[in-house]
Tab-separated table of C-alpha atoms in Angstrom:
chain	number	residue	atom	x	y	z
A	165	MET	CA	-17.846	53.283	41.346
A	166	SER	CA	-16.204	49.261	42.042
A	167	ASP	CA	-12.860	49.573	42.896
A	168	LEU	CA	-11.946	45.941	41.426
A	169	THR	CA	-10.463	45.581	37.972
A	170	ALA	CA	-9.084	42.742	36.181
A	171	GLU	CA	-6.653	42.348	33.809
A	172	VAL	CA	-6.229	39.189	31.047
A	173	LEU	CA	-3.134	37.817	31.620
A	174	GLY	CA	-0.337	36.577	28.620
A	175	PRO	CA	-0.503	34.009	26.884
A	176	ASP	CA	2.855	32.849	28.485
A	177	ALA	CA	1.678	33.827	31.902
A	178	ARG	CA	0.505	30.822	34.238
A	179	PRO	CA	-1.004	31.559	38.381
A	180	THR	CA	0.812	29.294	40.573
A	181	ALA	CA	0.240	28.573	43.861
A	182	THR	CA	3.612	30.080	45.272
A	183	ALA	CA	2.375	33.192	43.641
A	184	PHE	CA	-1.452	32.687	44.994
A	185	PRO	CA	-1.167	29.916	47.771
A	186	ALA	CA	-5.133	29.552	47.044
A	187	LEU	CA	-4.081	27.593	44.434
A	188	ALA	CA	-2.142	25.125	46.580
A	189	ALA	CA	-4.219	21.903	47.684
A	190	PRO	CA	-7.443	23.559	48.055
A	191	ALA	CA	-10.271	21.831	48.936
A	192	VAL	CA	-11.955	21.180	45.258
A	193	VAL	CA	-9.102	19.126	42.749
A	194	TRP	CA	-10.359	21.545	39.910
A	195	GLU	CA	-9.183	24.426	41.691
A	196	ASP	CA	-5.971	23.170	41.733
A	197	ASP	CA	-2.842	24.901	39.627
A	198	ARG	CA	-1.677	21.283	38.717
A	199	TRP	CA	-4.986	21.117	37.528
A	200	TRP	CA	-5.347	24.162	35.477
A	201	ARG	CA	-1.589	23.281	34.329
A	202	PHE	CA	-3.478	19.926	33.017
A	203	THR	CA	-5.938	22.547	30.976
A	204	GLU	CA	-3.838	23.828	29.567
A	205	ARG	CA	-3.187	20.953	27.751
A	206	THR	CA	-5.745	20.859	25.217
A	207	ASP	CA	-5.442	22.008	21.575
A	208	LEU	CA	-9.509	22.378	21.942
A	209	HIS	CA	-9.362	25.248	23.273
A	210	GLU	CA	-6.853	28.641	24.010
A	211	VAL	CA	-6.038	29.198	27.873
A	212	ARG	CA	-5.536	32.371	29.296
A	213	TYR	CA	-6.489	34.060	32.822
A	214	LEU	CA	-8.907	36.909	34.123
A	215	ALA	CA	-6.924	38.668	37.559
A	216	VAL	CA	-8.896	40.397	39.519
A	217	ARG	CA	-7.479	43.369	41.291
A	218	GLU	CA	-9.290	44.996	44.448
A	219	GLY	CA	-7.010	48.760	45.896
A	220	GLY	CA	-3.830	46.790	43.419
A	221	ASP	CA	-4.159	43.487	45.615
A	222	LEU	CA	-4.514	40.331	43.924
A	223	VAL	CA	-7.791	39.179	44.789
A	224	ALA	CA	-9.310	36.466	42.701
A	225	LEU	CA	-7.966	34.624	39.244
A	226	ALA	CA	-10.205	32.344	37.160
A	227	PRO	CA	-9.466	30.448	34.040
A	228	LEU	CA	-10.781	31.785	30.301
A	229	LEU	CA	-11.256	29.746	27.537
A	230	VAL	CA	-10.941	30.879	24.484
A	231	THR	CA	-12.726	29.202	20.923
A	232	ARG	CA	-11.682	30.947	18.107
A	233	ASP	CA	-13.461	29.196	15.469
A	234	GLY	CA	-15.582	26.804	16.584
A	235	GLY	CA	-14.931	23.000	17.530
A	236	GLY	CA	-14.150	23.578	21.187
A	237	LEU	CA	-14.936	20.950	24.046
A	238	LEU	CA	-18.752	21.044	24.462
A	239	PHE	CA	-19.632	22.138	27.906
A	240	TYR	CA	-17.506	25.383	27.547
A	241	ASP	CA	-18.034	25.864	23.924
A	242	THR	CA	-20.538	29.214	24.506
A	243	PRO	CA	-22.040	28.919	20.639
A	244	ARG	CA	-21.756	25.105	20.193
A	245	MET	CA	-23.675	24.156	23.414
A	246	THR	CA	-26.741	26.545	22.737
A	247	GLY	CA	-28.914	24.240	21.475
A	248	GLU	CA	-27.397	21.296	21.726
A	249	THR	CA	-29.145	18.918	24.145
A	250	ASN	CA	-26.241	16.772	24.648
A	251	ALA	CA	-24.651	19.470	27.024
A	252	PHE	CA	-28.032	20.210	28.875
A	253	GLY	CA	-31.832	20.853	28.280
A	254	ALA	CA	-34.568	18.301	27.752
A	255	PRO	CA	-37.113	20.109	24.789
A	256	GLU	CA	-39.289	17.415	25.845
A	257	LEU	CA	-40.489	18.393	28.511
A	258	LEU	CA	-41.754	22.086	27.158
A	259	ASP	CA	-45.314	22.604	26.493
A	260	PRO	CA	-46.796	21.970	23.268
A	261	GLU	CA	-46.427	26.144	22.039
A	262	ARG	CA	-42.390	26.312	23.708
A	263	ARG	CA	-41.157	22.740	21.894
A	264	THR	CA	-43.019	23.908	18.371
A	265	ARG	CA	-40.516	27.310	18.958
A	266	TRP	CA	-37.488	24.890	19.959
A	267	GLU	CA	-38.181	23.039	16.435
A	268	GLU	CA	-38.846	26.241	14.232
A	269	LEU	CA	-35.096	27.687	15.890
A	270	SER	CA	-33.624	24.541	15.890
A	271	GLY	CA	-33.111	24.867	11.776
A	272	ARG	CA	-31.429	27.862	12.229
A	273	LEU	CA	-28.544	27.638	14.792
A	274	ASP	CA	-25.826	27.348	12.179
A	275	ASP	CA	-25.342	29.919	10.873
A	276	ALA	CA	-26.417	31.896	13.943
A	277	ARG	CA	-23.775	29.638	15.843
A	278	ARG	CA	-20.839	30.643	13.048
A	279	GLY	CA	-21.515	34.125	14.199
A	280	GLN	CA	-20.334	34.143	17.609
A	281	TYR	CA	-16.472	33.752	17.429
A	282	PRO	CA	-14.425	33.878	18.399
A	283	SER	CA	-15.763	33.297	21.799
A	284	VAL	CA	-14.382	32.928	25.616
A	285	THR	CA	-15.679	31.125	28.964
A	286	LEU	CA	-14.977	32.025	32.482
A	287	ALA	CA	-14.989	27.948	33.310
A	288	VAL	CA	-12.460	25.198	34.027
A	289	PHE	CA	-12.185	21.446	33.015
A	290	GLY	CA	-14.038	19.708	35.398
A	291	SER	CA	-18.021	21.701	34.944
A	292	HIS	CA	-16.786	24.248	37.875
A	293	HIS	CA	-17.185	27.949	37.547
A	294	GLY	CA	-13.638	28.361	38.025
A	295	ILE	CA	-13.622	31.514	40.294
A	296	VAL	CA	-10.373	30.934	43.156
A	297	HIS	CA	-10.705	33.535	45.640
A	298	ALA	CA	-7.339	34.968	47.359
A	299	THR	CA	-6.940	33.013	50.720
A	300	GLY	CA	-8.228	35.003	53.628
A	301	ARG	CA	-10.669	36.158	52.043
A	302	ASP	CA	-14.091	36.932	53.944
A	303	GLU	CA	-17.671	36.187	52.341
A	304	ALA	CA	-18.479	40.112	51.650
A	305	GLY	CA	-14.788	40.260	49.660
A	306	ARG	CA	-15.821	37.241	48.022
A	307	ALA	CA	-19.458	38.929	46.986
A	308	ARG	CA	-17.971	42.069	45.381
A	309	VAL	CA	-15.768	39.855	43.093
A	310	LEU	CA	-18.921	37.814	41.859
A	311	ALA	CA	-21.148	41.108	41.847
A	312	GLU	CA	-18.443	42.487	38.965
A	313	LEU	CA	-17.651	39.629	37.832
A	314	PRO	CA	-19.999	39.679	34.516
A	315	ARG	CA	-18.548	43.242	33.781
A	316	LEU	CA	-14.963	42.344	34.425
A	317	LEU	CA	-15.640	39.101	32.014
A	318	ASP	CA	-17.419	41.485	28.918
A	319	GLU	CA	-14.289	43.837	29.411
A	320	ALA	CA	-12.389	40.909	29.021
A	321	ALA	CA	-14.699	39.706	25.936
A	322	GLY	CA	-13.919	43.013	24.289
A	323	LEU	CA	-10.437	43.076	25.178
A	324	LEU	CA	-9.639	39.291	23.495
A	325	GLY	CA	-11.988	40.090	20.403
A	326	CYS	CA	-14.780	38.000	21.325
A	327	ARG	CA	-18.293	37.832	19.978
A	328	SER	CA	-20.084	35.628	22.616
A	329	SER	CA	-19.248	34.861	26.286
A	330	SER	CA	-20.583	32.648	28.867
A	331	LEU	CA	-20.202	32.706	32.653
A	332	LEU	CA	-20.412	28.893	33.586
A	333	TYR	CA	-21.040	26.346	36.360
A	334	ALA	CA	-21.999	28.353	39.540
A	335	THR	CA	-23.334	26.878	41.856
A	336	ASP	CA	-27.308	28.543	43.948
A	337	GLU	CA	-24.877	30.361	46.381
A	338	GLN	CA	-23.236	32.045	44.187
A	339	ALA	CA	-25.764	32.606	41.316
A	340	ALA	CA	-27.718	34.563	44.634
A	341	VAL	CA	-25.278	37.654	43.772
A	342	LEU	CA	-23.810	36.739	40.180
A	343	GLY	CA	-27.143	36.326	38.436
A	344	PRO	CA	-28.666	40.246	39.233
A	345	ALA	CA	-25.264	41.102	38.100
A	346	ALA	CA	-24.934	39.413	34.638
A	347	GLU	CA	-29.018	39.861	34.058
A	348	ALA	CA	-28.962	43.527	34.763
A	349	ARG	CA	-26.540	43.926	31.992
A	350	GLY	CA	-28.317	41.597	29.453
A	351	HIS	CA	-26.624	38.654	30.044
A	352	VAL	CA	-28.969	35.412	29.513
A	353	PRO	CA	-29.366	32.723	32.244
A	354	ALA	CA	-29.466	29.329	32.428
A	355	VAL	CA	-29.644	26.352	34.320
A	356	LEU	CA	-27.002	24.315	33.200
A	357	GLY	CA	-27.748	20.666	35.098
A	358	ALA	CA	-27.182	19.461	38.547
A	359	GLU	CA	-23.567	18.145	39.871
A	360	SER	CA	-24.473	14.847	41.732
A	361	VAL	CA	-22.317	14.638	44.801
A	362	LEU	CA	-22.816	11.829	47.519
A	363	ARG	CA	-22.199	12.590	51.138
A	364	LEU	CA	-21.074	9.598	53.326
A	365	GLU	CA	-22.057	10.030	57.322
A	366	ALA	CA	-21.129	6.227	58.269
A	367	PRO	CA	-17.989	5.345	59.863
A	368	ASP	CA	-17.210	2.215	57.847
A	369	TRP	CA	-19.245	-0.242	54.755
A	370	GLU	CA	-20.950	-2.593	57.683
A	371	ALA	CA	-22.885	0.681	59.414
A	372	TYR	CA	-22.962	2.606	55.460
A	373	LEU	CA	-24.985	-0.505	54.699
A	374	ALA	CA	-26.909	-0.952	57.738
A	375	GLY	CA	-28.176	2.959	57.512
A	376	LEU	CA	-29.626	1.567	53.520
A	377	ALA	CA	-33.042	1.369	53.474
A	378	SER	CA	-34.235	-2.253	53.529
A	379	ARG	CA	-34.652	-2.142	49.543
A	380	LYS	CA	-31.448	-0.311	48.481
A	381	ARG	CA	-29.487	-2.622	51.019
A	382	ARG	CA	-31.276	-5.800	49.314
A	383	ARG	CA	-30.224	-4.260	45.652
A	384	ALA	CA	-26.383	-3.711	46.824
A	385	HIS	CA	-25.922	-6.865	48.296
A	386	ARG	CA	-27.683	-8.306	44.892
A	387	GLU	CA	-25.641	-6.639	42.800
A	388	LEU	CA	-22.249	-7.107	44.578
A	389	GLU	CA	-23.129	-11.054	44.443
A	390	GLU	CA	-23.879	-10.633	40.804
A	391	TYR	CA	-20.571	-8.897	40.413
A	392	ALA	CA	-18.275	-11.406	42.370
A	393	ALA	CA	-20.200	-14.519	40.748
A	394	ALA	CA	-19.375	-13.308	37.548
A	395	GLY	CA	-15.792	-13.736	38.655
A	396	PHE	CA	-14.401	-9.975	38.766
A	397	ARG	CA	-12.165	-8.907	41.358
A	398	THR	CA	-11.658	-5.033	42.203
A	399	VAL	CA	-8.602	-3.736	41.854
A	400	ILE	CA	-7.280	-0.408	43.221
A	401	ARG	CA	-4.343	1.967	41.671
A	402	GLU	CA	-2.803	4.577	42.779
A	403	GLY	CA	-0.821	7.576	42.123
A	404	PRO	CA	0.587	7.896	38.094
A	405	GLU	CA	0.601	3.853	37.265
A	406	ALA	CA	-2.698	4.182	37.500
A	407	LEU	CA	-3.248	5.315	34.547
A	408	SER	CA	-2.137	2.123	32.555
A	409	ASP	CA	-2.400	0.648	29.172
A	410	SER	CA	-5.778	-1.392	29.624
A	411	VAL	CA	-7.118	1.923	31.150
A	412	VAL	CA	-6.160	3.627	27.979
A	413	ASP	CA	-7.552	1.123	25.669
A	414	LEU	CA	-11.393	1.139	27.198
A	415	GLN	CA	-11.736	4.656	27.179
A	416	VAL	CA	-10.201	4.535	23.589
A	417	ALA	CA	-13.384	2.118	23.042
A	418	LEU	CA	-15.969	4.359	24.588
A	419	ARG	CA	-14.873	7.328	22.754
A	420	ALA	CA	-15.259	5.256	19.306
A	421	LYS	CA	-18.691	3.897	20.697
A	422	TYR	CA	-20.246	7.593	20.907
A	423	GLY	CA	-18.616	8.112	18.022
A	424	LEU	CA	-16.676	10.793	19.634
A	425	PRO	CA	-13.147	12.181	17.321
A	426	GLY	CA	-9.453	11.738	17.981
A	427	GLY	CA	-9.242	7.914	18.420
A	428	ARG	CA	-6.317	6.443	20.332
A	429	PRO	CA	-3.357	9.423	19.848
A	430	ARG	CA	-6.017	11.840	21.797
A	431	VAL	CA	-6.558	9.659	24.702
A	432	GLN	CA	-3.127	8.949	24.811
A	433	ARG	CA	-2.680	12.607	25.247
A	434	ASP	CA	-5.236	12.962	27.886
A	435	PHE	CA	-3.973	10.307	29.957
A	436	ASP	CA	-0.001	11.218	29.233
A	437	ALA	CA	-1.621	14.968	30.452
A	438	LEU	CA	-2.884	13.374	33.474
A	439	ARG	CA	-0.118	11.608	34.553
A	440	GLU	CA	1.873	14.480	34.618
A	441	THR	CA	-0.184	17.213	36.066
A	442	VAL	CA	-2.546	15.631	38.347
A	443	GLY	CA	-0.583	12.220	38.884
A	444	ASP	CA	-0.220	11.992	42.488
A	445	SER	CA	-3.950	12.510	43.029
A	446	CYS	CA	-5.294	9.640	40.866
A	447	LEU	CA	-7.402	7.007	42.252
A	448	VAL	CA	-8.789	4.232	39.362
A	449	LEU	CA	-11.247	1.429	40.648
A	450	SER	CA	-10.189	-1.137	38.092
A	451	ALA	CA	-12.818	-4.592	37.790
A	452	GLU	CA	-10.754	-7.210	36.858
A	453	ARG	CA	-11.494	-10.999	35.688
A	454	ASP	CA	-9.212	-13.670	34.758
A	455	GLY	CA	-6.411	-10.928	35.124
A	456	GLU	CA	-8.026	-8.816	32.151
A	457	THR	CA	-9.092	-5.327	32.927
A	458	LEU	CA	-12.768	-4.918	31.618
A	459	GLY	CA	-14.128	-1.963	33.197
A	460	PHE	CA	-12.572	1.449	35.556
A	461	VAL	CA	-13.423	4.249	36.965
A	462	LEU	CA	-10.863	7.393	37.700
A	463	TYR	CA	-11.027	10.069	40.194
A	464	LEU	CA	-8.990	12.279	41.738
A	465	ARG	CA	-8.904	12.822	45.354
A	466	ALA	CA	-8.518	16.580	47.082
A	467	GLY	CA	-8.576	16.099	50.641
A	468	ASP	CA	-11.390	13.881	52.249
A	469	ALA	CA	-13.507	14.266	48.670
A	470	LEU	CA	-13.395	12.428	44.846
A	471	TYR	CA	-13.718	13.841	41.746
A	472	GLY	CA	-14.980	11.472	39.060
A	473	ARG	CA	-12.887	12.148	36.274
A	474	THR	CA	-13.259	9.191	33.457
A	475	ALA	CA	-14.887	5.365	33.737
A	476	GLY	CA	-15.050	3.010	30.342
A	477	PHE	CA	-16.125	-0.443	30.376
A	478	ASP	CA	-16.488	-3.510	28.112
A	479	ASP	CA	-20.247	-3.298	27.042
A	480	ASP	CA	-20.129	-7.296	26.264
A	481	ARG	CA	-18.020	-8.362	28.450
A	482	ALA	CA	-18.699	-6.217	31.654
A	483	ARG	CA	-22.347	-5.898	31.890
A	484	GLY	CA	-23.541	-5.253	35.070
A	485	VAL	CA	-20.435	-3.869	36.472
A	486	TYR	CA	-20.952	-0.556	36.143
A	487	PHE	CA	-23.231	0.200	39.451
A	488	ALA	CA	-21.293	-2.215	41.621
A	489	LEU	CA	-17.524	-0.650	40.420
A	490	THR	CA	-18.643	3.255	40.722
A	491	TYR	CA	-21.039	3.064	43.406
A	492	HIS	CA	-20.363	0.263	45.935
A	493	GLU	CA	-17.171	-0.163	45.726
A	494	THR	CA	-16.178	3.143	45.515
A	495	ILE	CA	-17.801	3.796	48.728
A	496	ARG	CA	-16.354	0.709	50.245
A	497	TRP	CA	-12.404	2.366	49.649
A	498	ALA	CA	-13.847	5.576	50.156
A	499	LEU	CA	-15.194	4.653	54.110
A	500	ALA	CA	-11.993	2.862	54.755
A	501	HIS	CA	-9.829	5.627	53.427
A	502	GLY	CA	-11.286	8.587	55.421
A	503	VAL	CA	-12.886	9.904	52.481
A	504	ARG	CA	-16.195	11.855	52.809
A	505	GLU	CA	-17.735	12.746	49.474
A	506	VAL	CA	-17.604	11.381	45.769
A	507	TRP	CA	-18.505	13.982	43.019
A	508	TYR	CA	-20.467	12.227	40.033
A	509	GLY	CA	-20.932	15.100	37.798
A	510	LEU	CA	-23.185	16.032	35.676
A	511	ALA	CA	-26.582	14.021	33.581
A	512	ALA	CA	-27.498	10.506	34.490
A	513	TYR	CA	-29.378	12.219	37.400
A	514	GLU	CA	-31.916	9.398	38.076
A	515	ALA	CA	-29.567	7.024	38.597
A	516	LYS	CA	-27.316	8.844	40.440
A	517	LYS	CA	-30.645	10.528	43.229
A	518	LEU	CA	-30.867	6.158	43.099
A	519	ARG	CA	-27.773	6.154	44.761
A	520	GLY	CA	-28.027	8.421	47.436
A	521	CYS	CA	-26.951	11.423	45.743
A	522	ASP	CA	-27.522	15.005	46.405
A	523	LEU	CA	-27.940	16.999	43.421
A	524	GLU	CA	-26.511	20.785	43.056
A	525	ALA	CA	-27.633	23.246	40.373
A	526	ARG	CA	-25.209	24.168	37.966
A	527	HIS	CA	-26.141	28.117	36.410
A	528	GLY	CA	-24.670	29.860	33.280
A	529	TRP	CA	-24.972	33.184	31.452
A	530	PHE	CA	-24.649	33.846	28.391
A	531	ARG	CA	-23.870	37.211	25.796
A	532	PHE	CA	-23.865	37.357	22.266
A	533	THR	CA	-23.190	39.821	20.690
A	534	GLY	CA	-22.600	38.504	17.080
A	535	PRO	CA	-24.805	37.645	13.797
A	536	GLY	CA	-27.742	35.571	14.536
A	537	SER	CA	-27.877	36.785	18.867
A	538	ALA	CA	-31.161	36.876	18.855
A	539	GLU	CA	-32.330	33.333	17.868
A	540	LEU	CA	-29.520	32.021	19.826
A	541	GLU	CA	-31.153	33.481	22.813
A	542	GLU	CA	-33.962	32.612	22.562
A	543	THR	CA	-32.782	29.263	22.240
A	544	LEU	CA	-30.903	29.329	25.343
A	545	ARG	CA	-33.795	30.314	27.202
A	546	LEU	CA	-36.110	27.126	26.059
A	547	GLN	CA	-33.104	25.138	27.233
A	548	GLY	CA	-32.494	26.421	30.245
A	549	THR	CA	-36.285	26.158	31.278
A	550	SER	CA	-36.610	22.177	29.868
A	551	GLU	CA	-33.279	21.652	32.111
A	552	ASP	CA	-35.135	23.230	35.529
A	553	ALA	CA	-37.917	21.010	34.598
A	554	ARG	CA	-36.092	18.599	33.824
A	555	LEU	CA	-34.557	18.422	37.560
A	556	ARG	CA	-37.889	20.200	39.154
A	557	GLY	CA	-38.656	16.630	38.004
A	558	LEU	CA	-36.835	15.148	40.017
A	559	GLY	CA	-38.071	15.068	43.498
A	560	PRO	CA	-38.581	18.685	45.368
A	561	ASP	CA	-35.221	18.263	47.150
A	562	SER	CA	-33.499	18.660	43.852
A	563	THR	CA	-35.708	21.946	42.464
A	564	THR	CA	-33.109	24.727	41.170
A	565	SER	CA	-34.173	28.136	40.790
A	566	GLN	CA	-34.268	29.839	37.426
A	567	GLY	CA	-33.528	33.368	37.061
A	568	ASP	CA	-35.798	35.647	35.050
């Protein structure tokens, strides 16, 4: 019998780095208590916290994102992301029989999803698993928590009255422990995609370029020359002031292009929240011409790593700027300022791998108990299988393990 227990903290209970030092300036920015404060500012989920104790000692914390009646952020809304390829999945890679079944199921998912709310996800914004272990915990202690986490999440879902739940964005290492435990409880596994990480080993920009294959080196030179010839220069801003009105304008335009809701009020609210919570960690690289910002990429810095948060470009007047700014200019700045990793997030895997990123699989486990559970579980298995096929198709060093 495990002596691990968990408590869902009350709505007003906020873990802090003072009470739980592991949340103070961690290596991964998504585990910083300031970032958890940002997550709390969302109006799309209710944020609660799972406190895990062993022998009465607090040994781990994790955010819980509760969605009461649908409409949560896509990557953290368990029913909504099931069957939605904008979240993950590539059904075109399924064999004909499975592809036909996918299409049959797709027409039945709306009703099935509605029967799964309220829903709870163990994860945090940034597509991160969200589990933070107490300072000083050894590998065996962390493994004990992971092995019991599916059970503890099931208990939390029951206390919160949730009909569905998920534990998302675990690494391969975590999945080796989480997977068997979750599947033993009937949770459905799925590969959710891969985090793209660029690791920089060169001492400076010139050495970095010299270490590239000749074809990649020529492409980098060409893209930077075209960037300069088009009249662009890169402006670097750090801290809360980096989140300027120009950055907001480009983000509003990007969301409008993809039909995302909220418009300027939502974007402004999000950037205000970033400024007030993790503003000191913000780094913005802007592509400017004649004093006008036509493209930007926003990172959050933690130690020797940059974490990509968002970007925006004027499609009509900043063509070709994306790669120059997001990769070459970012890498140049990173090498000059002690940064050795750039985390670019999920999606666009082919382009990121071509630019030198390692692709690290992210895994999830889902549990449905409401009406329509069988259809959702079958859909999820097909979805995860197709995402796994997508990653495997990128090459032998991008494979992932798909649970049974």
